[in-house]
Short mmCIF file of C-alpha atoms and ligand atoms in Angstrom, two decimals:
data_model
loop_
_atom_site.label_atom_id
_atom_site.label_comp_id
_atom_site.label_asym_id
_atom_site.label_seq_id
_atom_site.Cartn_x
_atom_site.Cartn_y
_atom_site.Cartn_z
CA UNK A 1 42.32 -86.81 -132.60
CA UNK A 2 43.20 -89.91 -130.06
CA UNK A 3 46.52 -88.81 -128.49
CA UNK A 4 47.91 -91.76 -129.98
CA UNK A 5 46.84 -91.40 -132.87
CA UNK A 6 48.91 -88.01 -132.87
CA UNK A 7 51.55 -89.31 -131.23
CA UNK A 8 52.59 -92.05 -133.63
CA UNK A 9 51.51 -89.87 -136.66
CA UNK A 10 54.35 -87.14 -135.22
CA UNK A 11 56.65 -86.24 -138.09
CA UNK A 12 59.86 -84.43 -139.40
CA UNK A 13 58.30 -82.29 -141.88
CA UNK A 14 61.47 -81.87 -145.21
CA UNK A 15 58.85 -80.57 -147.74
CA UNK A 16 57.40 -77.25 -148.29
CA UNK A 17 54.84 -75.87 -146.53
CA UNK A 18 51.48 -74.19 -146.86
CA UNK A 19 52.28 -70.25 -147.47
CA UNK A 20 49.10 -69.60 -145.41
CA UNK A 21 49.79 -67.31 -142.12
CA UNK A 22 49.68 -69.79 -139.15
CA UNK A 23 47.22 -68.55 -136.85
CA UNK A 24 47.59 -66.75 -133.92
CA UNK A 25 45.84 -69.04 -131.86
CA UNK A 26 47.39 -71.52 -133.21
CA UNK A 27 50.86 -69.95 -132.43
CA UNK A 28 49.69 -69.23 -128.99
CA UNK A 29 48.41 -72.96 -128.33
CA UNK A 30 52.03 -74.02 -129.91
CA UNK A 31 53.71 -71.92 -127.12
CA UNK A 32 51.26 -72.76 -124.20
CA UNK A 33 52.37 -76.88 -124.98
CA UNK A 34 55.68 -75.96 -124.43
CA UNK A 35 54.92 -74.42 -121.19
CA UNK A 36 53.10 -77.37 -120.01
CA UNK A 37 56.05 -79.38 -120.19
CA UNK A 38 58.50 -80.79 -117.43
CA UNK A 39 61.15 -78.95 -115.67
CA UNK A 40 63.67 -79.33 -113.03
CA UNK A 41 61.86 -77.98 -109.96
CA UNK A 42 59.59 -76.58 -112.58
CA UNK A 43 62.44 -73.85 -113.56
CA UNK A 44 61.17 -73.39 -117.13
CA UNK A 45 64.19 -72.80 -118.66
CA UNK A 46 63.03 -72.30 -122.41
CA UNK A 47 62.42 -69.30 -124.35
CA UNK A 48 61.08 -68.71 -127.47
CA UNK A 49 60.99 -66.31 -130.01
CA UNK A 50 58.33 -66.31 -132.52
CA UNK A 51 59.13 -65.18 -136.34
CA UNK A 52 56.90 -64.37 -139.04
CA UNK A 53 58.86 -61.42 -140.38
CA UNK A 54 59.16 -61.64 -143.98
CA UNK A 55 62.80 -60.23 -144.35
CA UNK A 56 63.66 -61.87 -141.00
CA UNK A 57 62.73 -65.19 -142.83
CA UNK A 58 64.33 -65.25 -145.75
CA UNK A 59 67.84 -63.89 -143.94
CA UNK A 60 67.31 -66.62 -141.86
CA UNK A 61 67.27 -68.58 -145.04
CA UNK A 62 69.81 -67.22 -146.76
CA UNK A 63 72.38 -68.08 -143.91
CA UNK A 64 70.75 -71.65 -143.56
CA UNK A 65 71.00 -72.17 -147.41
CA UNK A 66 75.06 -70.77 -147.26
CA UNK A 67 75.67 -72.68 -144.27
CA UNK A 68 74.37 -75.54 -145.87
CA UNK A 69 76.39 -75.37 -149.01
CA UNK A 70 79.66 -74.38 -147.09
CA UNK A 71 79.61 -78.02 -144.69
CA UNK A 72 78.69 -80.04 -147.55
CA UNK A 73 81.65 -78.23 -150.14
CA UNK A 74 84.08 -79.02 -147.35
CA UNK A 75 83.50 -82.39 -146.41
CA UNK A 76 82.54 -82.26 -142.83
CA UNK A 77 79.08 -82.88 -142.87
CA UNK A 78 79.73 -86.20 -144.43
CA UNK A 79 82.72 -87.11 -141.98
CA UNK A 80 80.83 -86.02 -139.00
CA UNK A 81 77.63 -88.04 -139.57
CA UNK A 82 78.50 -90.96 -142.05
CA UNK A 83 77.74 -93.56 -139.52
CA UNK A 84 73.71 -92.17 -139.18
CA UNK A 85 73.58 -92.46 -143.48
CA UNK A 86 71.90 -95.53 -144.71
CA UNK A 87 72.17 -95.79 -148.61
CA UNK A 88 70.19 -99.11 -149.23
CA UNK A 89 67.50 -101.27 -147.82
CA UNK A 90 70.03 -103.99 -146.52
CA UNK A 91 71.78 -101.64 -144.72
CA UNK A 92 68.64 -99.76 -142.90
CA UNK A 93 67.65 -103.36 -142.31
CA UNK A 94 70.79 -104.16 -140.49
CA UNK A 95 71.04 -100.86 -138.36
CA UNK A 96 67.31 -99.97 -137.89
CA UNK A 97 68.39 -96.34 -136.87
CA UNK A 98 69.88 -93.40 -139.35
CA UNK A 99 68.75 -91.86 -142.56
CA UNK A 100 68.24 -93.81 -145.84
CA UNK A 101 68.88 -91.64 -148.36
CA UNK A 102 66.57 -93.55 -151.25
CA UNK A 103 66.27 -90.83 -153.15
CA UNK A 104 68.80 -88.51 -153.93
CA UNK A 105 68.92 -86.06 -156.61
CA UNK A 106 69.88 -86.95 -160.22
CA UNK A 107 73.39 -84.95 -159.88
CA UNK A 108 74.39 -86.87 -156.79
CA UNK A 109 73.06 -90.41 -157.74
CA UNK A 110 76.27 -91.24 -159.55
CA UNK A 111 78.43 -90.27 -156.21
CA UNK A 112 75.84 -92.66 -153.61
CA UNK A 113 78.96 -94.97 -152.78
CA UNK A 114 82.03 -92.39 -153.42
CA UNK A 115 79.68 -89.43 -151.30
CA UNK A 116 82.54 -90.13 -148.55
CA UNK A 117 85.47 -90.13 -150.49
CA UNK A 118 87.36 -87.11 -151.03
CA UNK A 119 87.21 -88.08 -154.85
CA UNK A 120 83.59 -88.07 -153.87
CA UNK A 121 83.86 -84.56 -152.22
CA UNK A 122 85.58 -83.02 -155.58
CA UNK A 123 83.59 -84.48 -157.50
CA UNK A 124 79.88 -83.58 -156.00
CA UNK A 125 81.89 -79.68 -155.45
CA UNK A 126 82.90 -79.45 -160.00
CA UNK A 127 79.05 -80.33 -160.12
CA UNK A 128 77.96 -77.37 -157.55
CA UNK A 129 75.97 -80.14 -155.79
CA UNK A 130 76.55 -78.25 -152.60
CA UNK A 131 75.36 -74.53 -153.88
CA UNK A 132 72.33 -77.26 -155.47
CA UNK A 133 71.36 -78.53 -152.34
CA UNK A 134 72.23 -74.99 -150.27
CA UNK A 135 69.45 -73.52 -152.38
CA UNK A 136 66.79 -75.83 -152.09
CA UNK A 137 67.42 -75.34 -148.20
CA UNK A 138 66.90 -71.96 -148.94
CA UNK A 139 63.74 -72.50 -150.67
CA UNK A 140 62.87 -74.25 -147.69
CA UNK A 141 63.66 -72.13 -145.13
CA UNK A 142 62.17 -68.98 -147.05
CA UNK A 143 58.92 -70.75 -148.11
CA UNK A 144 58.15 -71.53 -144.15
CA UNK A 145 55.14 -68.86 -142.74
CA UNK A 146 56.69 -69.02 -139.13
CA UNK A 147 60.11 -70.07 -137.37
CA UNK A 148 60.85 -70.37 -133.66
CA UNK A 149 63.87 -69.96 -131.86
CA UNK A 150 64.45 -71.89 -129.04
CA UNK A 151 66.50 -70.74 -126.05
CA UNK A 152 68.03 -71.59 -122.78
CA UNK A 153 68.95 -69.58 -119.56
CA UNK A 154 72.46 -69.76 -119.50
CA UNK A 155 72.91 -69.16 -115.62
CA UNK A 156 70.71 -71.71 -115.38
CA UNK A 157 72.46 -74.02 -117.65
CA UNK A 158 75.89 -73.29 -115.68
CA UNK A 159 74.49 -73.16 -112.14
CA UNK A 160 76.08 -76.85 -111.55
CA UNK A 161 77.40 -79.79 -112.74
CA UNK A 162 74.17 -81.45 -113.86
CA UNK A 163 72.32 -78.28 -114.70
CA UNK A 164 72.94 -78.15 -118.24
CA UNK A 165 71.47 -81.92 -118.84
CA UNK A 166 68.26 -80.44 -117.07
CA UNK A 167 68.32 -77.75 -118.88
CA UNK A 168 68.44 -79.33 -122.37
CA UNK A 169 66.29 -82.50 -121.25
CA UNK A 170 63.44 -80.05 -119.89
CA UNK A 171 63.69 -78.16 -123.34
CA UNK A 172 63.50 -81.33 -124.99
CA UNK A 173 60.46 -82.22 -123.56
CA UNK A 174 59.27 -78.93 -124.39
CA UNK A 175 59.65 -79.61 -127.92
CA UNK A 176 58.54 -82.45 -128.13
CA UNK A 177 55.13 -80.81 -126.83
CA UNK A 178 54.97 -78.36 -129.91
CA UNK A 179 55.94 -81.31 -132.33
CA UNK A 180 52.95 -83.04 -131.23
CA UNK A 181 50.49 -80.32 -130.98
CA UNK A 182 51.86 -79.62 -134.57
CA UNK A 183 50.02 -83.00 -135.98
CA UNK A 184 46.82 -81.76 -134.07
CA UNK A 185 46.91 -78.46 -135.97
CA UNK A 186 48.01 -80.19 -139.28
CA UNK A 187 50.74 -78.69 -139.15
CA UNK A 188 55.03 -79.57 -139.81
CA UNK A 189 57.86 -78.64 -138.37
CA UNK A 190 61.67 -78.98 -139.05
CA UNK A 191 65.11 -78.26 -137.25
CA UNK A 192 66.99 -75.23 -139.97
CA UNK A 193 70.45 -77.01 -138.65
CA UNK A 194 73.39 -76.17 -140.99
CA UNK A 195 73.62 -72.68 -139.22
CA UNK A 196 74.59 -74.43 -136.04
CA UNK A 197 77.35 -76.30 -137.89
CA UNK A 198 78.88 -73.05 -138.51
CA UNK A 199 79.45 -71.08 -135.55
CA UNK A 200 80.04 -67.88 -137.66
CA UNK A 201 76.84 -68.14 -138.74
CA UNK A 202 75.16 -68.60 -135.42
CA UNK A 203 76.97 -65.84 -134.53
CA UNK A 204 74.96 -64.04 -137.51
CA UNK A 205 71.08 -65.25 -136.66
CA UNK A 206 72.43 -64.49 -132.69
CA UNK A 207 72.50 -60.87 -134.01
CA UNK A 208 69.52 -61.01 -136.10
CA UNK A 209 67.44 -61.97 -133.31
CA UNK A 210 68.87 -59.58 -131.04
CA UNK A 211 69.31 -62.59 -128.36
CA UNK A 212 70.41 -61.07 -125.21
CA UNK A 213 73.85 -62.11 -123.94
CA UNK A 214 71.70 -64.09 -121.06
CA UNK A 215 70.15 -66.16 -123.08
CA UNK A 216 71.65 -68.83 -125.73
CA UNK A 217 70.10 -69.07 -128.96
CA UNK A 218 70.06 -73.49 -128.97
CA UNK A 219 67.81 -74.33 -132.03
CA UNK A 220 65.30 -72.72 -135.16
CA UNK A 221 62.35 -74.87 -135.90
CA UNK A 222 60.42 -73.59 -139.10
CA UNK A 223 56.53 -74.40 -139.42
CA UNK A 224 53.67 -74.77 -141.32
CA UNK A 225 50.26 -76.03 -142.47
CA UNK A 226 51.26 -78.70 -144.14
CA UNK A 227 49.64 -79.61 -147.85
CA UNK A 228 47.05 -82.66 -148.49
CA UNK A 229 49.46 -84.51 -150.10
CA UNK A 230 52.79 -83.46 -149.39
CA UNK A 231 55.04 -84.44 -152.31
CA UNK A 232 58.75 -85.95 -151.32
CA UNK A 233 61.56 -83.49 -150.90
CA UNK A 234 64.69 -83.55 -152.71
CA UNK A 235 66.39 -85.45 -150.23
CA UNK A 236 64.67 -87.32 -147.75
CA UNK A 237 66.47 -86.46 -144.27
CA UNK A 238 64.40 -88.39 -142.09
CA UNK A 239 62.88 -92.10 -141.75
CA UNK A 240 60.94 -93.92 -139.84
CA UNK A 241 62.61 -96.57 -139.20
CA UNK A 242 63.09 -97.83 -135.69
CA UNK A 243 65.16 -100.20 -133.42
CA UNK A 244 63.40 -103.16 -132.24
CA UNK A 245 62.87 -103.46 -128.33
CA UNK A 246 65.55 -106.26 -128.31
CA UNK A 247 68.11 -103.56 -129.57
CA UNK A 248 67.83 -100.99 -126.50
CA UNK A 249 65.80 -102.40 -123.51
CA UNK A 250 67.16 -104.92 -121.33
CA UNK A 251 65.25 -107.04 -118.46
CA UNK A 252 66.61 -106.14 -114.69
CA UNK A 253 70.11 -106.18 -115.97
CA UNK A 254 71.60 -104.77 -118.83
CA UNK A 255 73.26 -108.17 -119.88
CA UNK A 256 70.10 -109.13 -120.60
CA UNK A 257 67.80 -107.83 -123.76
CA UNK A 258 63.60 -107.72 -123.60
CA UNK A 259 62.70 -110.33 -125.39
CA UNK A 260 59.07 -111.25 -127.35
CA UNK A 261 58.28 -106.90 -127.69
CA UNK A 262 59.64 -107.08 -130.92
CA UNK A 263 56.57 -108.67 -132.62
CA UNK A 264 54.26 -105.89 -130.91
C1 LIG B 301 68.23 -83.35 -131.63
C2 LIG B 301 67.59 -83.52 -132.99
C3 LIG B 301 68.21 -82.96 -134.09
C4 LIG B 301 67.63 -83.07 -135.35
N1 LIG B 301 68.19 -82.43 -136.41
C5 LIG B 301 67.52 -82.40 -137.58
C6 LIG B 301 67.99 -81.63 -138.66
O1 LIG B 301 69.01 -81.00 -138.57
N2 LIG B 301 67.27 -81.59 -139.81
C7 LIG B 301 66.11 -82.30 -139.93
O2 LIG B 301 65.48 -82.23 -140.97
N3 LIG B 301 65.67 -83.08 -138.93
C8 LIG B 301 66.33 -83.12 -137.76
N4 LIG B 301 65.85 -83.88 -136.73
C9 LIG B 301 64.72 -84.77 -136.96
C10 LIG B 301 65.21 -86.20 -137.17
O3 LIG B 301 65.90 -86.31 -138.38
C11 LIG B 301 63.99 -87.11 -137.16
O4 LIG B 301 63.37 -86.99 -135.92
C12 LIG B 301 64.32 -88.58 -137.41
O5 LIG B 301 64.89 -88.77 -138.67
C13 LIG B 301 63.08 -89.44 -137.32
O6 LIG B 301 62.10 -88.98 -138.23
P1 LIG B 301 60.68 -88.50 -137.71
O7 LIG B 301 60.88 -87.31 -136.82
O8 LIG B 301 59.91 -88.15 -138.94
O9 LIG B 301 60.10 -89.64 -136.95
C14 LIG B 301 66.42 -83.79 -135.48
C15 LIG B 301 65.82 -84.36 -134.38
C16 LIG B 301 66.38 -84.22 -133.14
C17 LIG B 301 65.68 -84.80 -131.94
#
């Protein structure tokens, strides 16, 4: 595959995966991309740990599932992120950046402009939208063949001022190496997030893992082969959608935007 190719073919997998075992050499070229990213002073900072254990997996996606339902029921997730949710054409048009929701599930169609209100809130909770939506998460989570956790150093991350930003900008690019060796391998990956937005429950997976108290667990990624023709999830978390050139690079001075990239 052309690197470019792969690299503009890199996606945010929300659908199920493949049950098949990913391989071990597989796993092992996943890891050795990481590696081959760029450090500060070539300091490494990530670690990984690399889950295929069947009961590890599905507590992993019981808590994500919970978690899930639990921000949703309350409200916050909503509040928190409302200016990255997009729920028409005109609007993704206008912005260029977010989500764009386009197809929600039948039980939470009727709430697409109200999903912000609290009437919204109460109404999507006497539906059980959120234990609905917690559970296909679940599904998710618990249908994935492989998960890694992602780590940082944290005297490295607290050694000075700027050392955290290296830290999580050299994991980044880290990352970003596995999500494109993923398209190589035809395989997906996805961020299992709502645990984060619970720190109880980060607490919990902390545990599971048995993360030493050096190390900070930062993000889970599940993975996958992914199928031939991957059918839409539920809800459709991610988009393509991008600014246009004009909207965040500037020429010499940041008064003034590129202009003629946006046709390219
Ligand atoms: C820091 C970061 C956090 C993200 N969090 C989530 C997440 O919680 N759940 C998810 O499905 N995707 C998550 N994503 C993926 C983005 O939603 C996705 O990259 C974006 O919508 C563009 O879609 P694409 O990756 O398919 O190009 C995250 C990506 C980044 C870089």
């Amino acid at each position: 595959m052309e690197f470019l190719d792969a690299l503009f073919g890199r996606r945010t997998t929300n659908g199920p995966f493949l049950p098949d075992k990913v391989s071990e050499d597989h796993q092992q070229l996943l890891i050795k991309a990481a590696a081959s990213a760029p450090s500060q002073f070539n300091s490494q900072p990530w670690r990984f740990v690399v889950i295929e254990d069947r009961d590890t997996i599905d507590t992993i996606a019981r808590v994500s599932g919970e978690s899930m339902t639990a921000v949703i029921s309350e409200g916050s997730f909503f509040k928190r992120y409302r200016h990255h949710f997009r729920f028409s054409a005109e609007e993704m048009a206008e912005h260029r950046s977010g989500m764009y929701f386009d197809k929600l599930p039948a039980a939470l169609r009727p709430f697409t402009k109200a999903v912000f209100t609290p009437a919204g809130v109460t109404a999507m909770r006497a539906l059980r939208v959120p234990q609905t939506l917690g559970e296909e998460n679940r599904k998710l989570v618990a249908g994935s063949p492989l998960i890694f956790g992602v780590m940082l150093d944290r005297a490295e991350r607290n050694a000075h001022p700027l050392a955290d930003f290296y830290c999580q900008f050299s994991l980044g690019a880290a990352m970003e190496n596995i999500w494109l060796t993923t398209v190589e391998l035809g395989m997906g990956i996805q961020f299992i997030s709502f645990p984060m937005e619970m720190p109880s429950q980060w607490k919990r997976l902390t545990e599971l893992l048995e993360v030493p108290d050096d190390l900070e667990l930062m993000a889970l990624y599940r993975l996958g082969y992914v199928p031939e023709q991957p059918s839409r999830p539920v809800i459709d978390w991610s988009s393509r959608e991008r600014k246009p050139p004009s909207q965040f690079v500037f020429r010499e001075r940041c008064t003034v935007p590129q202009e003629g990239w946006d046709e390219a």
